[in-house]
Amino acid sequence: MALDTTLLKQAITQAGHQWRVRAVPAGERPRGLGWEPSDAGKIQRASLVAESLMRQRFPAQFARYFSANLSTNIANTAASSAATANTANAVSNAPSAGAPPTSFDWRDHGVIGPVTDQAYCGSCVSFATAGMTAAMAAIERGAMNLNLSEADQHFASSHGPNCGGWNNDAALGQIKARGIATESTFPYMSAFDNPPQLANPADPNSLWAAHNRAEMDRAFRTYSISDYSAWTGDSRKAYLSSVGPMVCGFAVYEDFDSYGGGVYHHVSGKFRGGHAVMVIGYSDVDQCWICRNSWGTGFGGPADPDGTGAGFFKIGYGQCNIDSEPFYGCHGIIMPATTSMVTGVSRNLNKLDVFTPGTNRGTYTAAMEGAETSFRGWWQVQGGVVAPGTFMHAVSRSPDKLDLFCVGTDHGTYTAAWQPGDTSWRGWWRIQGGVAAPGTSIHAVSRSADHLDIFCVGTDGHVYTAAWQPGDTSWRGWWKIGDLKVAPNTSVFAVSRSKDKLDIFAVGADMGIYTAAWEPGFTSWHGWWRVQGGVAAPNSSVYAISRSPDKLDIFCVGSDHGIYTAAWEPGFTSWHGWWRIQGGVAAPNTSVFGVSRSANKLDIFAVGTDHGIYTAAWEPGFTSWHGWWRVASGTAAADTSVFAVSRAPDQLDIFAIGTDHNVINSHWQPGLTSWKPWMPVAGGIAEGG
């Protein structure tokens, strides 16, 4: 039962506090709790990790925030936590003002996900630890807007399928040991009957009954942590302001249910139980911790300029035993293995085919053509299996004919083919015993009708090519192209700028950008030439577009992660550029890809440092590039790039891997005022998803 609002306001005033009261709607049940104190021995272990982390990763000045007997203090506070969980104002190791910044809030950095709702289940520990892990994935790996499954964490782990409580140490231990899957793998509400049933039907205030539902492809959508650590005193503020958010537990009293904003201090009401939340900051001015709750956006009333409400709250230092048990942090986010991108091709006017390795690393394709408004598929291509971290690439060598290439798990080079009349794909055939370097893919180009040239990086780091044309009974090659040594984890990209002319581009071991060329009359490849002193970022490749016959534009992510272009056309004695494109900055481990949607029009696409998907454009009459514009609020998975296809003049389709590893597509054509919303492609899930 909610406390009397008038009496509660009087008690707050009499105690000299100023937090606001929310009138609890009639019939609203108190949300679930479920935090339990951690075992003292386990806290001791986590505290030693904190000391090690401080020495290895933090600036030397952080040492001043640590007690000389930090481990002993943590063990003592753990023991007191169990004994005083229902003591409102016990202060143990409460922070003192000074040393770290006077205030900090991770919401200002865009890494805190939306407020969630555990409803009537004691799963608060799982909500807090899942939220912290997602935030650390954004901070450490740029995986923005990641939504992790509290149901996977709570019901499918060692905790088991029930709504009972848990402790922060054990929960983080499970994320370290088994990882945590994405929300789309195991949605929270799918753990309950519809409508949810009470665990004890005779008690209207009992928790919900929960189940462990089947998870789809969990192993390929799992994020884990290298370790977790326990922190006390001012070291918590140093950690919060320099590393990331944390999780904590505290005692909940009846007046907390009526919280409506401001800095909470307990004044009245009975003890309800222990509760875990994510700590996202602090304020020495207000003498409080700043937290994200898991009771929905209605908790705390509407969002207020003071940063409280809509699911967020502030709680005074030392209140409700919040400082008795250490706060926990986690670090070393381990991402799912992922393909670098989804690729596509237009085999004829308004016909699109897309390709991605699936969660089993199988080779999959989906298609859309004509008046169809959605993709069909995914069909597996002949049981093919793709090497980790590589993409599949297809080319249309003449109308409606498709040739697909991939690096197999044995790092061999393989191809499959489809053409009208085929009832299924043909292949996979091994291409001349070729073996590709780890982390590299095959790129293909058709330099004239039914002629194919492919390029890859060999295990010796050099560039190789093979070719096929009508009349050949097998592929010819592999031939080594010059002596250029290629940077690790980069691929070679090619373009045919006019009939039977080939230009290829690679990032050298010195991170310089190089090109080589072949055309009829050459007895061997010419090059490698360095393109204007350009330097590429690690793990990024150079992509080329021919926007009209014999004109070349290339794009790369520079060593400063800026996005750059250079150009060549007949009459130039050397390449022109590099020009920076509108101040764009790309996420680590990504490349820029683009397309010429009609003669002399260029559109390029990149993943920004916030993992948003952005585009810029150039066409005749422009004095500079236009953009960057965000494409329909799209967000890409970490370490993935965006691929573009033009299926008809001036029409654009782009493909990406979302943060939940769904394969997604957006479209633009003349007449549209903005890009169409991102849509899943036939329910496909990419490797790592």
PDB file of N, CA, C and O in Angstrom, residues 175-229:
ATOM      1  N   ILE A 175      28.208 -13.542 -16.469  1.00  0.00           N
ATOM      2  CA  ILE A 175      28.504 -12.839 -17.728  1.00  0.00           C
ATOM      3  C   ILE A 175      29.933 -13.137 -18.162  1.00  0.00           C
ATOM      4  O   ILE A 175      30.213 -13.305 -19.358  1.00  0.00           O
ATOM      5  N   LYS A 176      30.845 -13.229 -17.192  1.00  0.00           N
ATOM      6  CA  LYS A 176      32.230 -13.583 -17.522  1.00  0.00           C
ATOM      7  C   LYS A 176      32.321 -15.017 -18.043  1.00  0.00           C
ATOM      8  O   LYS A 176      33.030 -15.296 -19.015  1.00  0.00           O
ATOM      9  N   ALA A 177      31.586 -15.939 -17.411  1.00  0.00           N
ATOM     10  CA  ALA A 177      31.714 -17.356 -17.741  1.00  0.00           C
ATOM     11  C   ALA A 177      30.944 -17.759 -18.989  1.00  0.00           C
ATOM     12  O   ALA A 177      31.440 -18.543 -19.805  1.00  0.00           O
ATOM     13  N   ARG A 178      29.721 -17.241 -19.147  1.00  0.00           N
ATOM     14  CA  ARG A 178      28.859 -17.726 -20.232  1.00  0.00           C
ATOM     15  C   ARG A 178      28.417 -16.623 -21.179  1.00  0.00           C
ATOM     16  O   ARG A 178      27.842 -16.889 -22.227  1.00  0.00           O
ATOM     17  N   GLY A 179      28.666 -15.360 -20.819  1.00  0.00           N
ATOM     18  CA  GLY A 179      28.232 -14.252 -21.650  1.00  0.00           C
ATOM     19  C   GLY A 179      26.760 -13.950 -21.460  1.00  0.00           C
ATOM     20  O   GLY A 179      26.058 -14.584 -20.658  1.00  0.00           O
ATOM     21  N   ILE A 180      26.306 -12.956 -22.191  1.00  0.00           N
ATOM     22  CA  ILE A 180      24.899 -12.562 -22.162  1.00  0.00           C
ATOM     23  C   ILE A 180      24.458 -12.281 -23.587  1.00  0.00           C
ATOM     24  O   ILE A 180      25.159 -11.598 -24.352  1.00  0.00           O
ATOM     25  N   ALA A 181      23.318 -12.820 -23.970  1.00  0.00           N
ATOM     26  CA  ALA A 181      22.843 -12.725 -25.350  1.00  0.00           C
ATOM     27  C   ALA A 181      22.074 -11.421 -25.572  1.00  0.00           C
ATOM     28  O   ALA A 181      21.763 -10.684 -24.630  1.00  0.00           O
ATOM     29  N   THR A 182      21.752 -11.144 -26.815  1.00  0.00           N
ATOM     30  CA  THR A 182      20.978  -9.954 -27.143  1.00  0.00           C
ATOM     31  C   THR A 182      19.501 -10.166 -26.826  1.00  0.00           C
ATOM     32  O   THR A 182      19.005 -11.292 -26.781  1.00  0.00           O
ATOM     33  N   GLU A 183      18.795  -9.070 -26.619  1.00  0.00           N
ATOM     34  CA  GLU A 183      17.383  -9.116 -26.239  1.00  0.00           C
ATOM     35  C   GLU A 183      16.544  -9.847 -27.274  1.00  0.00           C
ATOM     36  O   GLU A 183      15.601 -10.569 -26.929  1.00  0.00           O
ATOM     37  N   SER A 184      16.876  -9.690 -28.554  1.00  0.00           N
ATOM     38  CA  SER A 184      16.078 -10.356 -29.587  1.00  0.00           C
ATOM     39  C   SER A 184      16.217 -11.875 -29.521  1.00  0.00           C
ATOM     40  O   SER A 184      15.350 -12.597 -30.009  1.00  0.00           O
ATOM     41  N   THR A 185      17.285 -12.367 -28.915  1.00  0.00           N
ATOM     42  CA  THR A 185      17.465 -13.804 -28.747  1.00  0.00           C
ATOM     43  C   THR A 185      16.488 -14.365 -27.721  1.00  0.00           C
ATOM     44  O   THR A 185      15.909 -15.435 -27.911  1.00  0.00           O
ATOM     45  N   PHE A 186      16.313 -13.637 -26.617  1.00  0.00           N
ATOM     46  CA  PHE A 186      15.445 -14.089 -25.528  1.00  0.00           C
ATOM     47  C   PHE A 186      14.771 -12.857 -24.921  1.00  0.00           C
ATOM     48  O   PHE A 186      15.237 -12.314 -23.934  1.00  0.00           O
ATOM     49  N   PRO A 187      13.667 -12.379 -25.513  1.00  0.00           N
ATOM     50  CA  PRO A 187      12.985 -11.186 -24.988  1.00  0.00           C
ATOM     51  C   PRO A 187      12.484 -11.429 -23.564  1.00  0.00           C
ATOM     52  O   PRO A 187      12.005 -12.518 -23.231  1.00  0.00           O
ATOM     53  N   TYR A 188      12.577 -10.399 -22.744  1.00  0.00           N
ATOM     54  CA  TYR A 188      12.263 -10.545 -21.320  1.00  0.00           C
ATOM     55  C   TYR A 188      10.855 -11.082 -21.090  1.00  0.00           C
ATOM     56  O   TYR A 188      10.651 -12.038 -20.338  1.00  0.00           O
ATOM     57  N   MET A 189       9.869 -10.491 -21.723  1.00  0.00           N
ATOM     58  CA  MET A 189       8.487 -10.890 -21.436  1.00  0.00           C
ATOM     59  C   MET A 189       8.160 -12.288 -21.944  1.00  0.00           C
ATOM     60  O   MET A 189       7.161 -12.882 -21.531  1.00  0.00           O
ATOM     61  N   SER A 190       8.997 -12.843 -22.837  1.00  0.00           N
ATOM     62  CA  SER A 190       8.735 -14.199 -23.300  1.00  0.00           C
ATOM     63  C   SER A 190       9.054 -15.234 -22.225  1.00  0.00           C
ATOM     64  O   SER A 190       8.756 -16.418 -22.389  1.00  0.00           O
ATOM     65  N   ALA A 191       9.655 -14.808 -21.112  1.00  0.00           N
ATOM     66  CA  ALA A 191       9.925 -15.725 -20.002  1.00  0.00           C
ATOM     67  C   ALA A 191       8.689 -15.966 -19.144  1.00  0.00           C
ATOM     68  O   ALA A 191       8.723 -16.792 -18.226  1.00  0.00           O
ATOM     69  N   PHE A 192       7.611 -15.254 -19.441  1.00  0.00           N
ATOM     70  CA  PHE A 192       6.397 -15.360 -18.633  1.00  0.00           C
ATOM     71  C   PHE A 192       5.228 -15.835 -19.480  1.00  0.00           C
ATOM     72  O   PHE A 192       5.216 -15.659 -20.703  1.00  0.00           O
ATOM     73  N   ASP A 193       4.244 -16.428 -18.813  1.00  0.00           N
ATOM     74  CA  ASP A 193       3.008 -16.751 -19.510  1.00  0.00           C
ATOM     75  C   ASP A 193       2.321 -15.465 -19.947  1.00  0.00           C
ATOM     76  O   ASP A 193       2.617 -14.372 -19.461  1.00  0.00           O
ATOM     77  N   ASN A 194       1.400 -15.593 -20.872  1.00  0.00           N
ATOM     78  CA  ASN A 194       0.658 -14.422 -21.344  1.00  0.00           C
ATOM     79  C   ASN A 194      -0.834 -14.648 -21.114  1.00  0.00           C
ATOM     80  O   ASN A 194      -1.459 -15.434 -21.832  1.00  0.00           O
ATOM     81  N   PRO A 195      -1.428 -13.983 -20.101  1.00  0.00           N
ATOM     82  CA  PRO A 195      -0.795 -13.012 -19.202  1.00  0.00           C
ATOM     83  C   PRO A 195       0.065 -13.699 -18.155  1.00  0.00           C
ATOM     84  O   PRO A 195      -0.113 -14.883 -17.880  1.00  0.00           O
ATOM     85  N   PRO A 196       1.025 -12.941 -17.537  1.00  0.00           N
ATOM     86  CA  PRO A 196       1.887 -13.541 -16.515  1.00  0.00           C
ATOM     87  C   PRO A 196       1.071 -14.087 -15.337  1.00  0.00           C
ATOM     88  O   PRO A 196       0.033 -13.529 -14.962  1.00  0.00           O
ATOM     89  N   GLN A 197       1.566 -15.178 -14.761  1.00  0.00           N
ATOM     90  CA  GLN A 197       0.924 -15.811 -13.614  1.00  0.00           C
ATOM     91  C   GLN A 197       1.736 -15.545 -12.353  1.00  0.00           C
ATOM     92  O   GLN A 197       2.959 -15.401 -12.405  1.00  0.00           O
ATOM     93  N   LEU A 198       1.040 -15.480 -11.206  1.00  0.00           N
ATOM     94  CA  LEU A 198       1.726 -15.291  -9.931  1.00  0.00           C
ATOM     95  C   LEU A 198       2.369 -16.599  -9.487  1.00  0.00           C
ATOM     96  O   LEU A 198       1.814 -17.684  -9.677  1.00  0.00           O
ATOM     97  N   ALA A 199       3.565 -16.473  -8.891  1.00  0.00           N
ATOM     98  CA  ALA A 199       4.224 -17.663  -8.363  1.00  0.00           C
ATOM     99  C   ALA A 199       3.396 -18.302  -7.254  1.00  0.00           C
ATOM    100  O   ALA A 199       3.381 -19.521  -7.091  1.00  0.00           O
ATOM    101  N   ASN A 200       2.691 -17.455  -6.511  1.00  0.00           N
ATOM    102  CA  ASN A 200       1.788 -17.932  -5.451  1.00  0.00           C
ATOM    103  C   ASN A 200       0.415 -17.328  -5.695  1.00  0.00           C
ATOM    104  O   ASN A 200       0.154 -16.201  -5.289  1.00  0.00           O
ATOM    105  N   PRO A 201      -0.468 -18.033  -6.366  1.00  0.00           N
ATOM    106  CA  PRO A 201      -1.779 -17.462  -6.716  1.00  0.00           C
ATOM    107  C   PRO A 201      -2.570 -16.966  -5.515  1.00  0.00           C
ATOM    108  O   PRO A 201      -3.426 -16.083  -5.655  1.00  0.00           O
ATOM    109  N   ALA A 202      -2.289 -17.514  -4.333  1.00  0.00           N
ATOM    110  CA  ALA A 202      -3.020 -17.093  -3.135  1.00  0.00           C
ATOM    111  C   ALA A 202      -2.541 -15.750  -2.600  1.00  0.00           C
ATOM    112  O   ALA A 202      -3.220 -15.142  -1.765  1.00  0.00           O
ATOM    113  N   ASP A 203      -1.376 -15.279  -3.070  1.00  0.00           N
ATOM    114  CA  ASP A 203      -0.818 -14.012  -2.592  1.00  0.00           C
ATOM    115  C   ASP A 203      -0.797 -13.015  -3.739  1.00  0.00           C
ATOM    116  O   ASP A 203       0.031 -13.117  -4.647  1.00  0.00           O
ATOM    117  N   PRO A 204      -1.688 -12.025  -3.748  1.00  0.00           N
ATOM    118  CA  PRO A 204      -1.754 -11.078  -4.878  1.00  0.00           C
ATOM    119  C   PRO A 204      -0.493 -10.228  -5.029  1.00  0.00           C
ATOM    120  O   PRO A 204      -0.304  -9.589  -6.056  1.00  0.00           O
ATOM    121  N   ASN A 205       0.374 -10.222  -4.002  1.00  0.00           N
ATOM    122  CA  ASN A 205       1.604  -9.439  -4.081  1.00  0.00           C
ATOM    123  C   ASN A 205       2.832 -10.303  -4.375  1.00  0.00           C
ATOM    124  O   ASN A 205       3.961  -9.826  -4.300  1.00  0.00           O
ATOM    125  N   SER A 206       2.608 -11.569  -4.701  1.00  0.00           N
ATOM    126  CA  SER A 206       3.753 -12.449  -4.964  1.00  0.00           C
ATOM    127  C   SER A 206       4.378 -12.124  -6.315  1.00  0.00           C
ATOM    128  O   SER A 206       3.772 -11.477  -7.174  1.00  0.00           O
ATOM    129  N   LEU A 207       5.605 -12.606  -6.501  1.00  0.00           N
ATOM    130  CA  LEU A 207       6.321 -12.380  -7.751  1.00  0.00           C
ATOM    131  C   LEU A 207       5.734 -13.237  -8.870  1.00  0.00           C
ATOM    132  O   LEU A 207       5.001 -14.192  -8.625  1.00  0.00           O
ATOM    133  N   TRP A 208       6.097 -12.871 -10.097  1.00  0.00           N
ATOM    134  CA  TRP A 208       5.623 -13.640 -11.235  1.00  0.00           C
ATOM    135  C   TRP A 208       6.313 -15.005 -11.301  1.00  0.00           C
ATOM    136  O   TRP A 208       7.436 -15.184 -10.823  1.00  0.00           O
ATOM    137  N   ALA A 209       5.660 -15.950 -11.910  1.00  0.00           N
ATOM    138  CA  ALA A 209       6.261 -17.244 -12.231  1.00  0.00           C
ATOM    139  C   ALA A 209       6.987 -17.108 -13.566  1.00  0.00           C
ATOM    140  O   ALA A 209       6.431 -16.597 -14.538  1.00  0.00           O
ATOM    141  N   ALA A 210       8.252 -17.554 -13.612  1.00  0.00           N
ATOM    142  CA  ALA A 210       9.083 -17.382 -14.811  1.00  0.00           C
ATOM    143  C   ALA A 210       9.492 -18.730 -15.386  1.00  0.00           C
ATOM    144  O   ALA A 210       9.496 -19.751 -14.700  1.00  0.00           O
ATOM    145  N   HIS A 211       9.836 -18.709 -16.682  1.00  0.00           N
ATOM    146  CA  HIS A 211      10.263 -19.916 -17.391  1.00  0.00           C
ATOM    147  C   HIS A 211      11.525 -19.603 -18.192  1.00  0.00           C
ATOM    148  O   HIS A 211      11.777 -18.456 -18.558  1.00  0.00           O
ATOM    149  N   ASN A 212      12.306 -20.622 -18.479  1.00  0.00           N
ATOM    150  CA  ASN A 212      13.452 -20.482 -19.368  1.00  0.00           C
ATOM    151  C   ASN A 212      13.026 -20.930 -20.758  1.00  0.00           C
ATOM    152  O   ASN A 212      12.930 -22.127 -21.027  1.00  0.00           O
ATOM    153  N   ARG A 213      12.731 -19.969 -21.630  1.00  0.00           N
ATOM    154  CA  ARG A 213      12.294 -20.285 -22.987  1.00  0.00           C
ATOM    155  C   ARG A 213      13.478 -20.667 -23.872  1.00  0.00           C
ATOM    156  O   ARG A 213      14.619 -20.354 -23.568  1.00  0.00           O
ATOM    157  N   ALA A 214      13.178 -21.296 -24.983  1.00  0.00           N
ATOM    158  CA  ALA A 214      14.224 -21.660 -25.938  1.00  0.00           C
ATOM    159  C   ALA A 214      14.846 -20.400 -26.530  1.00  0.00           C
ATOM    160  O   ALA A 214      14.155 -19.424 -26.821  1.00  0.00           O
ATOM    161  N   GLU A 215      16.153 -20.417 -26.699  1.00  0.00           N
ATOM    162  CA  GLU A 215      16.876 -19.298 -27.291  1.00  0.00           C
ATOM    163  C   GLU A 215      17.358 -19.683 -28.681  1.00  0.00           C
ATOM    164  O   GLU A 215      17.835 -20.797 -28.893  1.00  0.00           O
ATOM    165  N   MET A 216      17.251 -18.742 -29.613  1.00  0.00           N
ATOM    166  CA  MET A 216      17.688 -18.973 -30.978  1.00  0.00           C
ATOM    167  C   MET A 216      19.126 -18.489 -31.156  1.00  0.00           C
ATOM    168  O   MET A 216      19.416 -17.308 -30.961  1.00  0.00           O
ATOM    169  N   ASP A 217      20.015 -19.412 -31.494  1.00  0.00           N
ATOM    170  CA  ASP A 217      21.384 -19.042 -31.866  1.00  0.00           C
ATOM    171  C   ASP A 217      22.084 -18.211 -30.800  1.00  0.00           C
ATOM    172  O   ASP A 217      22.821 -17.278 -31.102  1.00  0.00           O
ATOM    173  N   ARG A 218      21.864 -18.555 -29.533  1.00  0.00           N
ATOM    174  CA  ARG A 218      22.457 -17.775 -28.446  1.00  0.00           C
ATOM    175  C   ARG A 218      23.969 -17.661 -28.573  1.00  0.00           C
ATOM    176  O   ARG A 218      24.551 -16.593 -28.351  1.00  0.00           O
ATOM    177  N   ALA A 219      24.619 -18.761 -28.924  1.00  0.00           N
ATOM    178  CA  ALA A 219      26.077 -18.783 -28.931  1.00  0.00           C
ATOM    179  C   ALA A 219      26.676 -17.767 -29.892  1.00  0.00           C
ATOM    180  O   ALA A 219      27.821 -17.351 -29.723  1.00  0.00           O
ATOM    181  N   PHE A 220      25.901 -17.350 -30.886  1.00  0.00           N
ATOM    182  CA  PHE A 220      26.428 -16.413 -31.871  1.00  0.00           C
ATOM    183  C   PHE A 220      26.037 -14.971 -31.587  1.00  0.00           C
ATOM    184  O   PHE A 220      26.360 -14.080 -32.357  1.00  0.00           O
ATOM    185  N   ARG A 221      25.326 -14.751 -30.478  1.00  0.00           N
ATOM    186  CA  ARG A 221      24.896 -13.385 -30.151  1.00  0.00           C
ATOM    187  C   ARG A 221      25.327 -13.002 -28.747  1.00  0.00           C
ATOM    188  O   ARG A 221      24.661 -12.218 -28.085  1.00  0.00           O
ATOM    189  N   THR A 222      26.417 -13.561 -28.267  1.00  0.00           N
ATOM    190  CA  THR A 222      26.768 -13.440 -26.867  1.00  0.00           C
ATOM    191  C   THR A 222      27.917 -12.466 -26.644  1.00  0.00           C
ATOM    192  O   THR A 222      28.965 -12.575 -27.284  1.00  0.00           O
ATOM    193  N   TYR A 223      27.701 -11.534 -25.719  1.00  0.00           N
ATOM    194  CA  TYR A 223      28.724 -10.586 -25.283  1.00  0.00           C
ATOM    195  C   TYR A 223      29.195 -11.012 -23.893  1.00  0.00           C
ATOM    196  O   TYR A 223      28.377 -11.350 -23.034  1.00  0.00           O
ATOM    197  N   SER A 224      30.494 -10.989 -23.656  1.00  0.00           N
ATOM    198  CA  SER A 224      30.992 -11.360 -22.337  1.00  0.00           C
ATOM    199  C   SER A 224      32.025 -10.347 -21.879  1.00  0.00           C
ATOM    200  O   SER A 224      32.362  -9.404 -22.605  1.00  0.00           O
ATOM    201  N   ILE A 225      32.507 -10.537 -20.658  1.00  0.00           N
ATOM    202  CA  ILE A 225      33.471  -9.611 -20.063  1.00  0.00           C
ATOM    203  C   ILE A 225      34.726 -10.380 -19.674  1.00  0.00           C
ATOM    204  O   ILE A 225      34.671 -11.566 -19.366  1.00  0.00           O
ATOM    205  N   SER A 226      35.857  -9.682 -19.698  1.00  0.00           N
ATOM    206  CA  SER A 226      37.104 -10.310 -19.280  1.00  0.00           C
ATOM    207  C   SER A 226      37.134 -10.503 -17.774  1.00  0.00           C
ATOM    208  O   SER A 226      37.618 -11.518 -17.277  1.00  0.00           O
ATOM    209  N   ASP A 227      36.596  -9.508 -17.028  1.00  0.00           N
ATOM    210  CA  ASP A 227      36.557  -9.632 -15.572  1.00  0.00           C
ATOM    211  C   ASP A 227      35.698  -8.524 -14.984  1.00  0.00           C
ATOM    212  O   ASP A 227      35.214  -7.637 -15.707  1.00  0.00           O
ATOM    213  N   TYR A 228      35.508  -8.573 -13.683  1.00  0.00           N
ATOM    214  CA  TYR A 228      34.750  -7.564 -12.955  1.00  0.00           C
ATOM    215  C   TYR A 228      35.489  -7.241 -11.667  1.00  0.00           C
ATOM    216  O   TYR A 228      36.359  -8.001 -11.208  1.00  0.00           O
ATOM    217  N   SER A 229      35.191  -6.094 -11.082  1.00  0.00           N
ATOM    218  CA  SER A 229      35.974  -5.578  -9.961  1.00  0.00           C
ATOM    219  C   SER A 229      35.069  -4.889  -8.957  1.00  0.00           C
ATOM    220  O   SER A 229      33.958  -4.452  -9.290  1.00  0.00           O
TER     221      SER A 229
END
